[in-house]
Short mmCIF file of C-alpha atoms in Angstrom, two decimals:
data_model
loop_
_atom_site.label_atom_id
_atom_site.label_comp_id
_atom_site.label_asym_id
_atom_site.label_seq_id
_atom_site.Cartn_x
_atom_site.Cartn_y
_atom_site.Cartn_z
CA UNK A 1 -62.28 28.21 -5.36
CA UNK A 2 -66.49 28.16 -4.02
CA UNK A 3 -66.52 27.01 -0.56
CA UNK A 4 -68.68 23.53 -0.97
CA UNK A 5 -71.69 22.12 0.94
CA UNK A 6 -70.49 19.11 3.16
CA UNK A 7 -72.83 16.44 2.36
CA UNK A 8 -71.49 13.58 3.45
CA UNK A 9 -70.56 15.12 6.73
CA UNK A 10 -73.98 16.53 7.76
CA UNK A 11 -75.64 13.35 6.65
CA UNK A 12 -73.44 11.54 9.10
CA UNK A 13 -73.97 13.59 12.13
CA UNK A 14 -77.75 13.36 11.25
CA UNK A 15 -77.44 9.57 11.71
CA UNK A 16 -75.12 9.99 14.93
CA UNK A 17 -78.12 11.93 16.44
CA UNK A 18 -80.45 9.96 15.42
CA UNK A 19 -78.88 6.85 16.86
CA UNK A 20 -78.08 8.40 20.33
CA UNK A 21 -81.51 9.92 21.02
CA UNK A 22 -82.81 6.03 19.26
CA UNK A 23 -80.96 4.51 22.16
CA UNK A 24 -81.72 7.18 24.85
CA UNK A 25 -85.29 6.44 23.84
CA UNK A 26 -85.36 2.89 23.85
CA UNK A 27 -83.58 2.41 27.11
CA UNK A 28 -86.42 5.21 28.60
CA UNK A 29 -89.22 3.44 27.37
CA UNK A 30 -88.60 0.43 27.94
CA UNK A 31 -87.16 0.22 31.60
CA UNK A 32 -90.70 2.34 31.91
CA UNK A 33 -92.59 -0.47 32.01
CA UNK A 34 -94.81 0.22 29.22
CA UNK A 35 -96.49 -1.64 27.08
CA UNK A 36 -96.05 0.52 24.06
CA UNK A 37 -94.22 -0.95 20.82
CA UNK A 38 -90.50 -0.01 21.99
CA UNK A 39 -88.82 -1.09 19.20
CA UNK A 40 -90.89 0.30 16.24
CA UNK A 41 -91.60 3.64 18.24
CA UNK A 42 -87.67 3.44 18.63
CA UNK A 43 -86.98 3.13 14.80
CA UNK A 44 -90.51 5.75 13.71
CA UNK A 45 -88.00 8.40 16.08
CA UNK A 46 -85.09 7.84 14.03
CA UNK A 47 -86.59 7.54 11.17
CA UNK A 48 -88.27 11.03 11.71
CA UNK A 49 -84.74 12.81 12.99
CA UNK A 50 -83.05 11.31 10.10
CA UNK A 51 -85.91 12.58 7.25
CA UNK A 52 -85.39 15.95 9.19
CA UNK A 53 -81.82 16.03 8.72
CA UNK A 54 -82.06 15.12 5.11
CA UNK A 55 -84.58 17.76 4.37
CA UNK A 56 -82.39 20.02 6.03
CA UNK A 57 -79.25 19.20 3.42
CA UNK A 58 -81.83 18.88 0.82
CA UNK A 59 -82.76 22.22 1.07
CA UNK A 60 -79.17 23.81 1.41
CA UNK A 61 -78.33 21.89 -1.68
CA UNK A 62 -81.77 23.64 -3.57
CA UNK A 63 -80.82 27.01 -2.18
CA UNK A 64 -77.04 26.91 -2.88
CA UNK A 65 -78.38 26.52 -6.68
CA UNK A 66 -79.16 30.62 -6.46
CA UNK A 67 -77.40 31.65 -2.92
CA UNK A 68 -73.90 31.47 -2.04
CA UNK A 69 -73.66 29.78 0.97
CA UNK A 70 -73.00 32.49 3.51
CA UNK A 71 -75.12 34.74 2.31
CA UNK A 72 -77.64 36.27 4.20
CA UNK A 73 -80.38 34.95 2.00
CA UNK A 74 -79.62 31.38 1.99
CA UNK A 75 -79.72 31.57 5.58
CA UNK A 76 -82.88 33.63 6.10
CA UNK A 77 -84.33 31.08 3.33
CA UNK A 78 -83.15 28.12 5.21
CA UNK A 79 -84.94 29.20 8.66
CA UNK A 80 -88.05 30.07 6.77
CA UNK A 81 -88.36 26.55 4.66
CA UNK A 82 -86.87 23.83 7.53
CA UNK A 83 -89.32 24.39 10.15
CA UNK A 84 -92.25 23.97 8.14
CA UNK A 85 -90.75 21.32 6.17
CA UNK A 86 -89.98 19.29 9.86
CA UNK A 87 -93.34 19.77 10.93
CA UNK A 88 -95.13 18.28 8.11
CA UNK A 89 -92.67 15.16 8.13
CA UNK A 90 -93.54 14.95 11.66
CA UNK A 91 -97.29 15.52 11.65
CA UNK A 92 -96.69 12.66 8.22
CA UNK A 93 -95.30 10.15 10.75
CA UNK A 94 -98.24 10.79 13.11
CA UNK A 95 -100.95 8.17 11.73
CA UNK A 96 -97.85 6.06 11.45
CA UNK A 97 -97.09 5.78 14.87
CA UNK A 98 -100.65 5.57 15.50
CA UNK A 99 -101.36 2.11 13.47
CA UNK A 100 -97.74 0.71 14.76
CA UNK A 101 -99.70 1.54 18.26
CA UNK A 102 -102.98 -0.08 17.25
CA UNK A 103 -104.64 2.75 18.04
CA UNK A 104 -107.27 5.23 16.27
CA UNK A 105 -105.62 7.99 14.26
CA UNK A 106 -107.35 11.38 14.16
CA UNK A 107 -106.20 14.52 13.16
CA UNK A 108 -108.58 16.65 15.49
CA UNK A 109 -106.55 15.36 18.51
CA UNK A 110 -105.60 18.47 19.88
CA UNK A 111 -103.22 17.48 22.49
CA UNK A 112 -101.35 14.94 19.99
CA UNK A 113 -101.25 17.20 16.91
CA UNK A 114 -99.48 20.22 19.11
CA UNK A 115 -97.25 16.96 20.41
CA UNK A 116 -96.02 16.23 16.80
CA UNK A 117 -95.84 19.71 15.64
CA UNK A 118 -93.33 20.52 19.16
CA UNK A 119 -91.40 17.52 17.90
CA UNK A 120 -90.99 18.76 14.51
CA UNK A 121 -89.70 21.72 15.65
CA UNK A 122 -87.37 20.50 18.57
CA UNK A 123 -85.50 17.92 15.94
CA UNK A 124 -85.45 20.30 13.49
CA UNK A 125 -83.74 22.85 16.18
CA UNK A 126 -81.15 20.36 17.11
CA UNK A 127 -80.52 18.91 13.78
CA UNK A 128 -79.49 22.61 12.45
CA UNK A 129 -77.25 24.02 15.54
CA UNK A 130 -75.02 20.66 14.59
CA UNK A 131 -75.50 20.92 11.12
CA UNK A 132 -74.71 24.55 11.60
CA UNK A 133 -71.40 23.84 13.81
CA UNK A 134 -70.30 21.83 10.87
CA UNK A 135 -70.65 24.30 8.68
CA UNK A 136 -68.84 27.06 10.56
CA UNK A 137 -66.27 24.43 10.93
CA UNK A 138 -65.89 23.53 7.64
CA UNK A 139 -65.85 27.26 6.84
CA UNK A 140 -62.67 27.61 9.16
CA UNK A 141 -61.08 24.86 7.35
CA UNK A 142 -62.13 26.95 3.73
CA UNK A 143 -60.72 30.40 5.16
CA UNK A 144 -57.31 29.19 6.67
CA UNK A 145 -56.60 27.27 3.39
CA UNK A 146 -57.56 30.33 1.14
CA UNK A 147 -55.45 32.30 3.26
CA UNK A 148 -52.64 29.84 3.31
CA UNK A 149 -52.99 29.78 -0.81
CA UNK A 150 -53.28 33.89 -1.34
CA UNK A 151 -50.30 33.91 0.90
CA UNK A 152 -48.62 31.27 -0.81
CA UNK A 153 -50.04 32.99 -4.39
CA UNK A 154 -48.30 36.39 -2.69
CA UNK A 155 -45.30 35.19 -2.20
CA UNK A 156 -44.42 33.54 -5.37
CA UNK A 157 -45.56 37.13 -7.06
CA UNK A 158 -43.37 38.72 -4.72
CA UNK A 159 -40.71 36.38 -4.97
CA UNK A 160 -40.75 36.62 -8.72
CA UNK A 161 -40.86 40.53 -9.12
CA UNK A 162 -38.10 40.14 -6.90
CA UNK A 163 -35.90 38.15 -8.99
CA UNK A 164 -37.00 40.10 -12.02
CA UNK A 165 -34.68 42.89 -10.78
CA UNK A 166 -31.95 40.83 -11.48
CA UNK A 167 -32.18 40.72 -15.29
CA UNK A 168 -32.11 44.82 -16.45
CA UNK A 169 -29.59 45.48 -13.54
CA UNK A 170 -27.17 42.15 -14.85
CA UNK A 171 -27.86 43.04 -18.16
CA UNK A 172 -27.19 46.88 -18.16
CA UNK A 173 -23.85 46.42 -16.51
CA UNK A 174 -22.72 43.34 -18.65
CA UNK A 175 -23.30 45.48 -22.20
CA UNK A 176 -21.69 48.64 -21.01
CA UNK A 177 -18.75 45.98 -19.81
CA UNK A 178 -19.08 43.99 -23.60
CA UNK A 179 -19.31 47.64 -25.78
CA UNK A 180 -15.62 48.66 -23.88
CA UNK A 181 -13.92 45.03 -24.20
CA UNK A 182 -14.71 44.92 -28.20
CA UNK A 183 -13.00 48.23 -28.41
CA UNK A 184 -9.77 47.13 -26.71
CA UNK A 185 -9.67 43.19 -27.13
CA UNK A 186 -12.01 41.27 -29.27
CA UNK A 187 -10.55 37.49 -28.22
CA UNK A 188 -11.63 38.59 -24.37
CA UNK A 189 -14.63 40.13 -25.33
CA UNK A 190 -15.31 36.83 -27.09
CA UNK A 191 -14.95 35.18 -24.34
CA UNK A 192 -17.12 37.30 -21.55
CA UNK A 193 -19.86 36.61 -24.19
CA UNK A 194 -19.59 33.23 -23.87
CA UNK A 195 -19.79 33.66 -19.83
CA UNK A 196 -22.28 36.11 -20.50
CA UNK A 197 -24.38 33.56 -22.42
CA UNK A 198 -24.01 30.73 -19.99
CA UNK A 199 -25.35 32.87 -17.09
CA UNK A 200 -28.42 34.07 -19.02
CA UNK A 201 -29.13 30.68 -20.08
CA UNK A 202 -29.25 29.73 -16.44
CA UNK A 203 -30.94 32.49 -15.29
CA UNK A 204 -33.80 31.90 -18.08
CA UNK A 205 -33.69 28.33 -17.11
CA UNK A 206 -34.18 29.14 -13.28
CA UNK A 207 -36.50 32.19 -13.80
CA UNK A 208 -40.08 30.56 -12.58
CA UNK A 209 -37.62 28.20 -10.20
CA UNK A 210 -38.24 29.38 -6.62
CA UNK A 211 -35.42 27.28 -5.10
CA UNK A 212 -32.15 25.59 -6.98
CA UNK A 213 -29.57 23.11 -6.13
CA UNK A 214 -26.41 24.91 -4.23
CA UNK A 215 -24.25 23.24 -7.24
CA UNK A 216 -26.42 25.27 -9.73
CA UNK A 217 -26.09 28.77 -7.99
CA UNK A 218 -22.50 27.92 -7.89
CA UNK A 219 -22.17 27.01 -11.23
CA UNK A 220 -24.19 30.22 -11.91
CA UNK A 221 -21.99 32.35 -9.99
CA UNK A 222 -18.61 30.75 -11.51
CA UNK A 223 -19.72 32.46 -15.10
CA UNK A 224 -20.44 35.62 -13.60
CA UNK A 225 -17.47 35.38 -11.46
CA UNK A 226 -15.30 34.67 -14.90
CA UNK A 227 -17.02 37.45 -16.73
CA UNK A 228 -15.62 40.09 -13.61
CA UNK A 229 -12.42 38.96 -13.26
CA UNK A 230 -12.25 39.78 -17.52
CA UNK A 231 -13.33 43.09 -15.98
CA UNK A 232 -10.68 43.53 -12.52
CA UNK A 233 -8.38 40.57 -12.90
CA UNK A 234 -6.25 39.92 -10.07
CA UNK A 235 -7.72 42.33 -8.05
CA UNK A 236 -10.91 40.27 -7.66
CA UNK A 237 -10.49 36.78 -5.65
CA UNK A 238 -13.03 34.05 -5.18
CA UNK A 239 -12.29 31.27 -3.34
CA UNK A 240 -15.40 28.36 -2.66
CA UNK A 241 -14.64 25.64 -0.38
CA UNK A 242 -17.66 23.30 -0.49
CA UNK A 243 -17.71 19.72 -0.31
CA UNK A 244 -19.15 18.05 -2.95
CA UNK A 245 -21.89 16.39 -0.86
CA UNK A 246 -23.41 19.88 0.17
CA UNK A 247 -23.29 20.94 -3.58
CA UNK A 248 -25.51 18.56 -4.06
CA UNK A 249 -27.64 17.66 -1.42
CA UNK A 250 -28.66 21.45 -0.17
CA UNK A 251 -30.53 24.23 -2.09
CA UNK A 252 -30.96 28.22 -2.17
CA UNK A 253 -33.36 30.46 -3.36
CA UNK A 254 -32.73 30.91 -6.58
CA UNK A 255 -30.41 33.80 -7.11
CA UNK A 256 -28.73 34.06 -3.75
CA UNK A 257 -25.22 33.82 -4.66
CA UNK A 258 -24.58 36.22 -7.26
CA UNK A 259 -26.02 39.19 -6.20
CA UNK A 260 -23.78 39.09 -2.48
CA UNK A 261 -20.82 39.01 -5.06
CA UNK A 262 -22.05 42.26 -7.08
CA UNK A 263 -23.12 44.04 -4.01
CA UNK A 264 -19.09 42.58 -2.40
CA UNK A 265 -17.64 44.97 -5.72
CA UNK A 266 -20.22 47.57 -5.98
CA UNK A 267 -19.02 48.75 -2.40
CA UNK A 268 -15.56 48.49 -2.09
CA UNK A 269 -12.17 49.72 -3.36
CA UNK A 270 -10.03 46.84 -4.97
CA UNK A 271 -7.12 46.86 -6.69
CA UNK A 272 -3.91 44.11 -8.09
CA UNK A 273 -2.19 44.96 -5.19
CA UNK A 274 -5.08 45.54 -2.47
CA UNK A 275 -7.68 42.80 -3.76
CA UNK A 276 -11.17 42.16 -3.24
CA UNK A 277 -10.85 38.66 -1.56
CA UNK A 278 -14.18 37.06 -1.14
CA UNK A 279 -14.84 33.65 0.59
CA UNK A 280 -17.51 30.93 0.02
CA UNK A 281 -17.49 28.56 2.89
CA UNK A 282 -19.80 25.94 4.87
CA UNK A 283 -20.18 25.90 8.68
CA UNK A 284 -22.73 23.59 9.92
CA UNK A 285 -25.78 24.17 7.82
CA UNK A 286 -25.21 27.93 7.25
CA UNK A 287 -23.11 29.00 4.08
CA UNK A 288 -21.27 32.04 4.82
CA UNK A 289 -19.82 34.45 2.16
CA UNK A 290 -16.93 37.07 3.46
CA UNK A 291 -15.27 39.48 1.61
CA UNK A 292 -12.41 41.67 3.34
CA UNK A 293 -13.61 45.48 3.54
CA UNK A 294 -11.97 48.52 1.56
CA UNK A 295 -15.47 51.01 1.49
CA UNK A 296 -15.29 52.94 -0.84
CA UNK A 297 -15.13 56.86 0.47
CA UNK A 298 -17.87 57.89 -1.81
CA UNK A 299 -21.15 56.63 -0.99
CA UNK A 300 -23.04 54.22 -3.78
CA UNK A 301 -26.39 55.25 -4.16
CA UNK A 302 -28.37 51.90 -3.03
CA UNK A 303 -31.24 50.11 -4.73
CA UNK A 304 -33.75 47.36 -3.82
CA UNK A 305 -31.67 45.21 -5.93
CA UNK A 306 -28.92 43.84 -3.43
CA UNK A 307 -28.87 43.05 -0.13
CA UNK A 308 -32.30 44.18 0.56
CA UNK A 309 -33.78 41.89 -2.17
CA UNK A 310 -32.32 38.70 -1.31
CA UNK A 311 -32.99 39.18 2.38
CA UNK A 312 -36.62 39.57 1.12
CA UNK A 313 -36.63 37.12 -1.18
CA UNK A 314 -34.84 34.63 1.14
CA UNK A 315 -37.91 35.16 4.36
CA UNK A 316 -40.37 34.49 1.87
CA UNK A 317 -39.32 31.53 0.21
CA UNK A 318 -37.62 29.78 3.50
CA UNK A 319 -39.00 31.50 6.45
CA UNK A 320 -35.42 32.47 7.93
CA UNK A 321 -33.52 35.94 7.78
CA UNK A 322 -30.23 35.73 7.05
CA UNK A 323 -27.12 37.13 9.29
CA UNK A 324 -25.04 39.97 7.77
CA UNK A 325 -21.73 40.75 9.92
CA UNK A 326 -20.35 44.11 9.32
CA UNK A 327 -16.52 44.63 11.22
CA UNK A 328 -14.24 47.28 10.57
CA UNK A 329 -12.28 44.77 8.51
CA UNK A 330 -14.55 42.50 6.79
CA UNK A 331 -18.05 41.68 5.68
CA UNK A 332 -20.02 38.49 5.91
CA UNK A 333 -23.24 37.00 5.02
CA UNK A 334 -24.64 33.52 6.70
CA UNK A 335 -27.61 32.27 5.06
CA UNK A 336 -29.46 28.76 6.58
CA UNK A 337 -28.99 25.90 3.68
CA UNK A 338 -32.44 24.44 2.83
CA UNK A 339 -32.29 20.89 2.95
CA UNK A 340 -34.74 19.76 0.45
CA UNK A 341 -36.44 21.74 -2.73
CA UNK A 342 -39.93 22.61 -0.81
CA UNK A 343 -38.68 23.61 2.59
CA UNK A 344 -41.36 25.86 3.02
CA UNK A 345 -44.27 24.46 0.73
#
């Protein structure tokens, strides 16, 4: 994206001035008590600040043909071509105001020509520190919306090599998981396939998605939820308690769910009779996942995959950290429900 030339704007505040020193000049002249022409002297002024102040865009637009436009030759270009191009639409206007005047126009008039020429160049002055004030505005506007867009353009990479992590981690465990259930029970290993198929249609569904409905993580999570309790039976529990009007009128980034379940078993001990009991619940406009806590005594060697990632993940897309609770006795996880698909965007 080329930062552009304002046209439309510079031509208007070339008018503005040209109407405010026409009126300034007017009211001068004629409370003076002379009997010059006020009114056509009045209009010959304007008409020589506006010519200025088109010359001036004129030129910017000729220059921007071969210069960008903050670049130190289109200025040094500008300054060099304006001036002389004010002064000769001045020192043009001269024998016009001289016949509107009724007087006898000649160009040896000393004191009159050096008149013209200062007015050239005092117009021309003016009419480029407020053309120039637009343009340095205009080029604030330019760099905080290319900011805002590389940062927006960061994010989404960010956000999306992210998420990639999901897929070989998922996948890695899931196959090891497949290879042992065909060995020992083909009808269940029929069946985690099936889960298994669901959740990578989803996840190839959502992969580009930044944000999904809360009904659609759930439903993601449910197959991956199936496919471990093929794995750990009883000794995994999952219990959701949502109301079916936050299912479907909140959203998550997309992927939030099922990794704080993986990282719930990848750090505990669980067994039939001491399960892994993990909670999905709503307070307010915070969802809160809890699992009770049996660490296990060997220490899991930690990736950028978990926790980490979706706390990551979750800033960028909605702005907002999320809360992680850790008591001798349980751990919990609060994240802030978005309430509509472009929270942050």
């Amino acid at each position: 994206m080329h930062e552009k030339l304002p046209v439309k704007r510079l031509n208007r505040l070339s008018w503005l001035l040209s109407v405010i020193i026409g009126v300034i000049f007017y009211l001068i002249i004629s409370r003076s008590g002379s009997a010059e022409p006020v009114l056509p002297y009045t209009l010959l002024t304007m008409s020589g600040i506006l010519l200025v102040g088109y010359a001036d865009v004129g030129l910017m637009v000729i220059l921007l043909v071969r210069y960008p436009l903050r670049s130190k030759k289109f200025t040094l270009y500008r300054r060099l071509l304006t001036y002389p191009v004010s002064v000769f639409i001045y020192l043009a206007l001269w024998p016009v105001f001289a016949y509107v005047a009724h007087k006898k126009w000649s160009f040896w008039d000393v004191g009159l020509f050096f008149a013209f020429v200062g007015s050239g160049i005092v117009i021309n002055t003016m009419i480029m520190l407020l053309h120039d004030s637009v343009l340095l505005y205009e080029h604030k506007l330019y760099s905080e919306l290319e900011l805002s867009r590389l940062k927006a353009a960061n994010a989404e990479a960010t956000n999306l090599l992210l998420k990639q992590q999901i897929q070989p981690h998922f996948l890695f465990n899931a196959l090891n998981t497949l290879k042992a259930l065909y060995h020992k029970d083909v009808q269940t290993a029929d069946t985690y396939i099936v889960h298994m198929a669901n959740f990578l249609r989803a996840s190839i569904f959502h992969h580009t998605s930044n944000v999904s409905k809360l009904e659609d993580e759930v439903s993601l999570l449910f197959d991956y939820l199936e496919m471990q309790r093929i794995r750990f039976g009883t000794a995994l529990n999952c219990t959701i308690t949502l109301p079916e009007e936050t299912l479907k009128g909140y959203y998550l980034p997309s992927f939030s769910l099922q990794p704080l379940l993986e990282n719930a078993i990848k750090h505990n001990n669980f067994t039939r009779e001491d399960p892994l009991c993990v909670t999905i619940s709503q307070q307010d406009d915070w969802l809160v996942i809890s699992n009770n806590r049996q660490v296990k005594n060997i220490k899991v060697a930690s990736t950028n995959y978990g926790l980490a990632n979706l706390a990551e993940r979750y800033h960028i897309w909605s702005g907002d950290d999320i809360i992680i609770k850790e008591e001798p006795n349980s751990f919990s996880v609060t994240i802030k429900l978005l309430k509509n698909e472009h929270r942050n965007h």
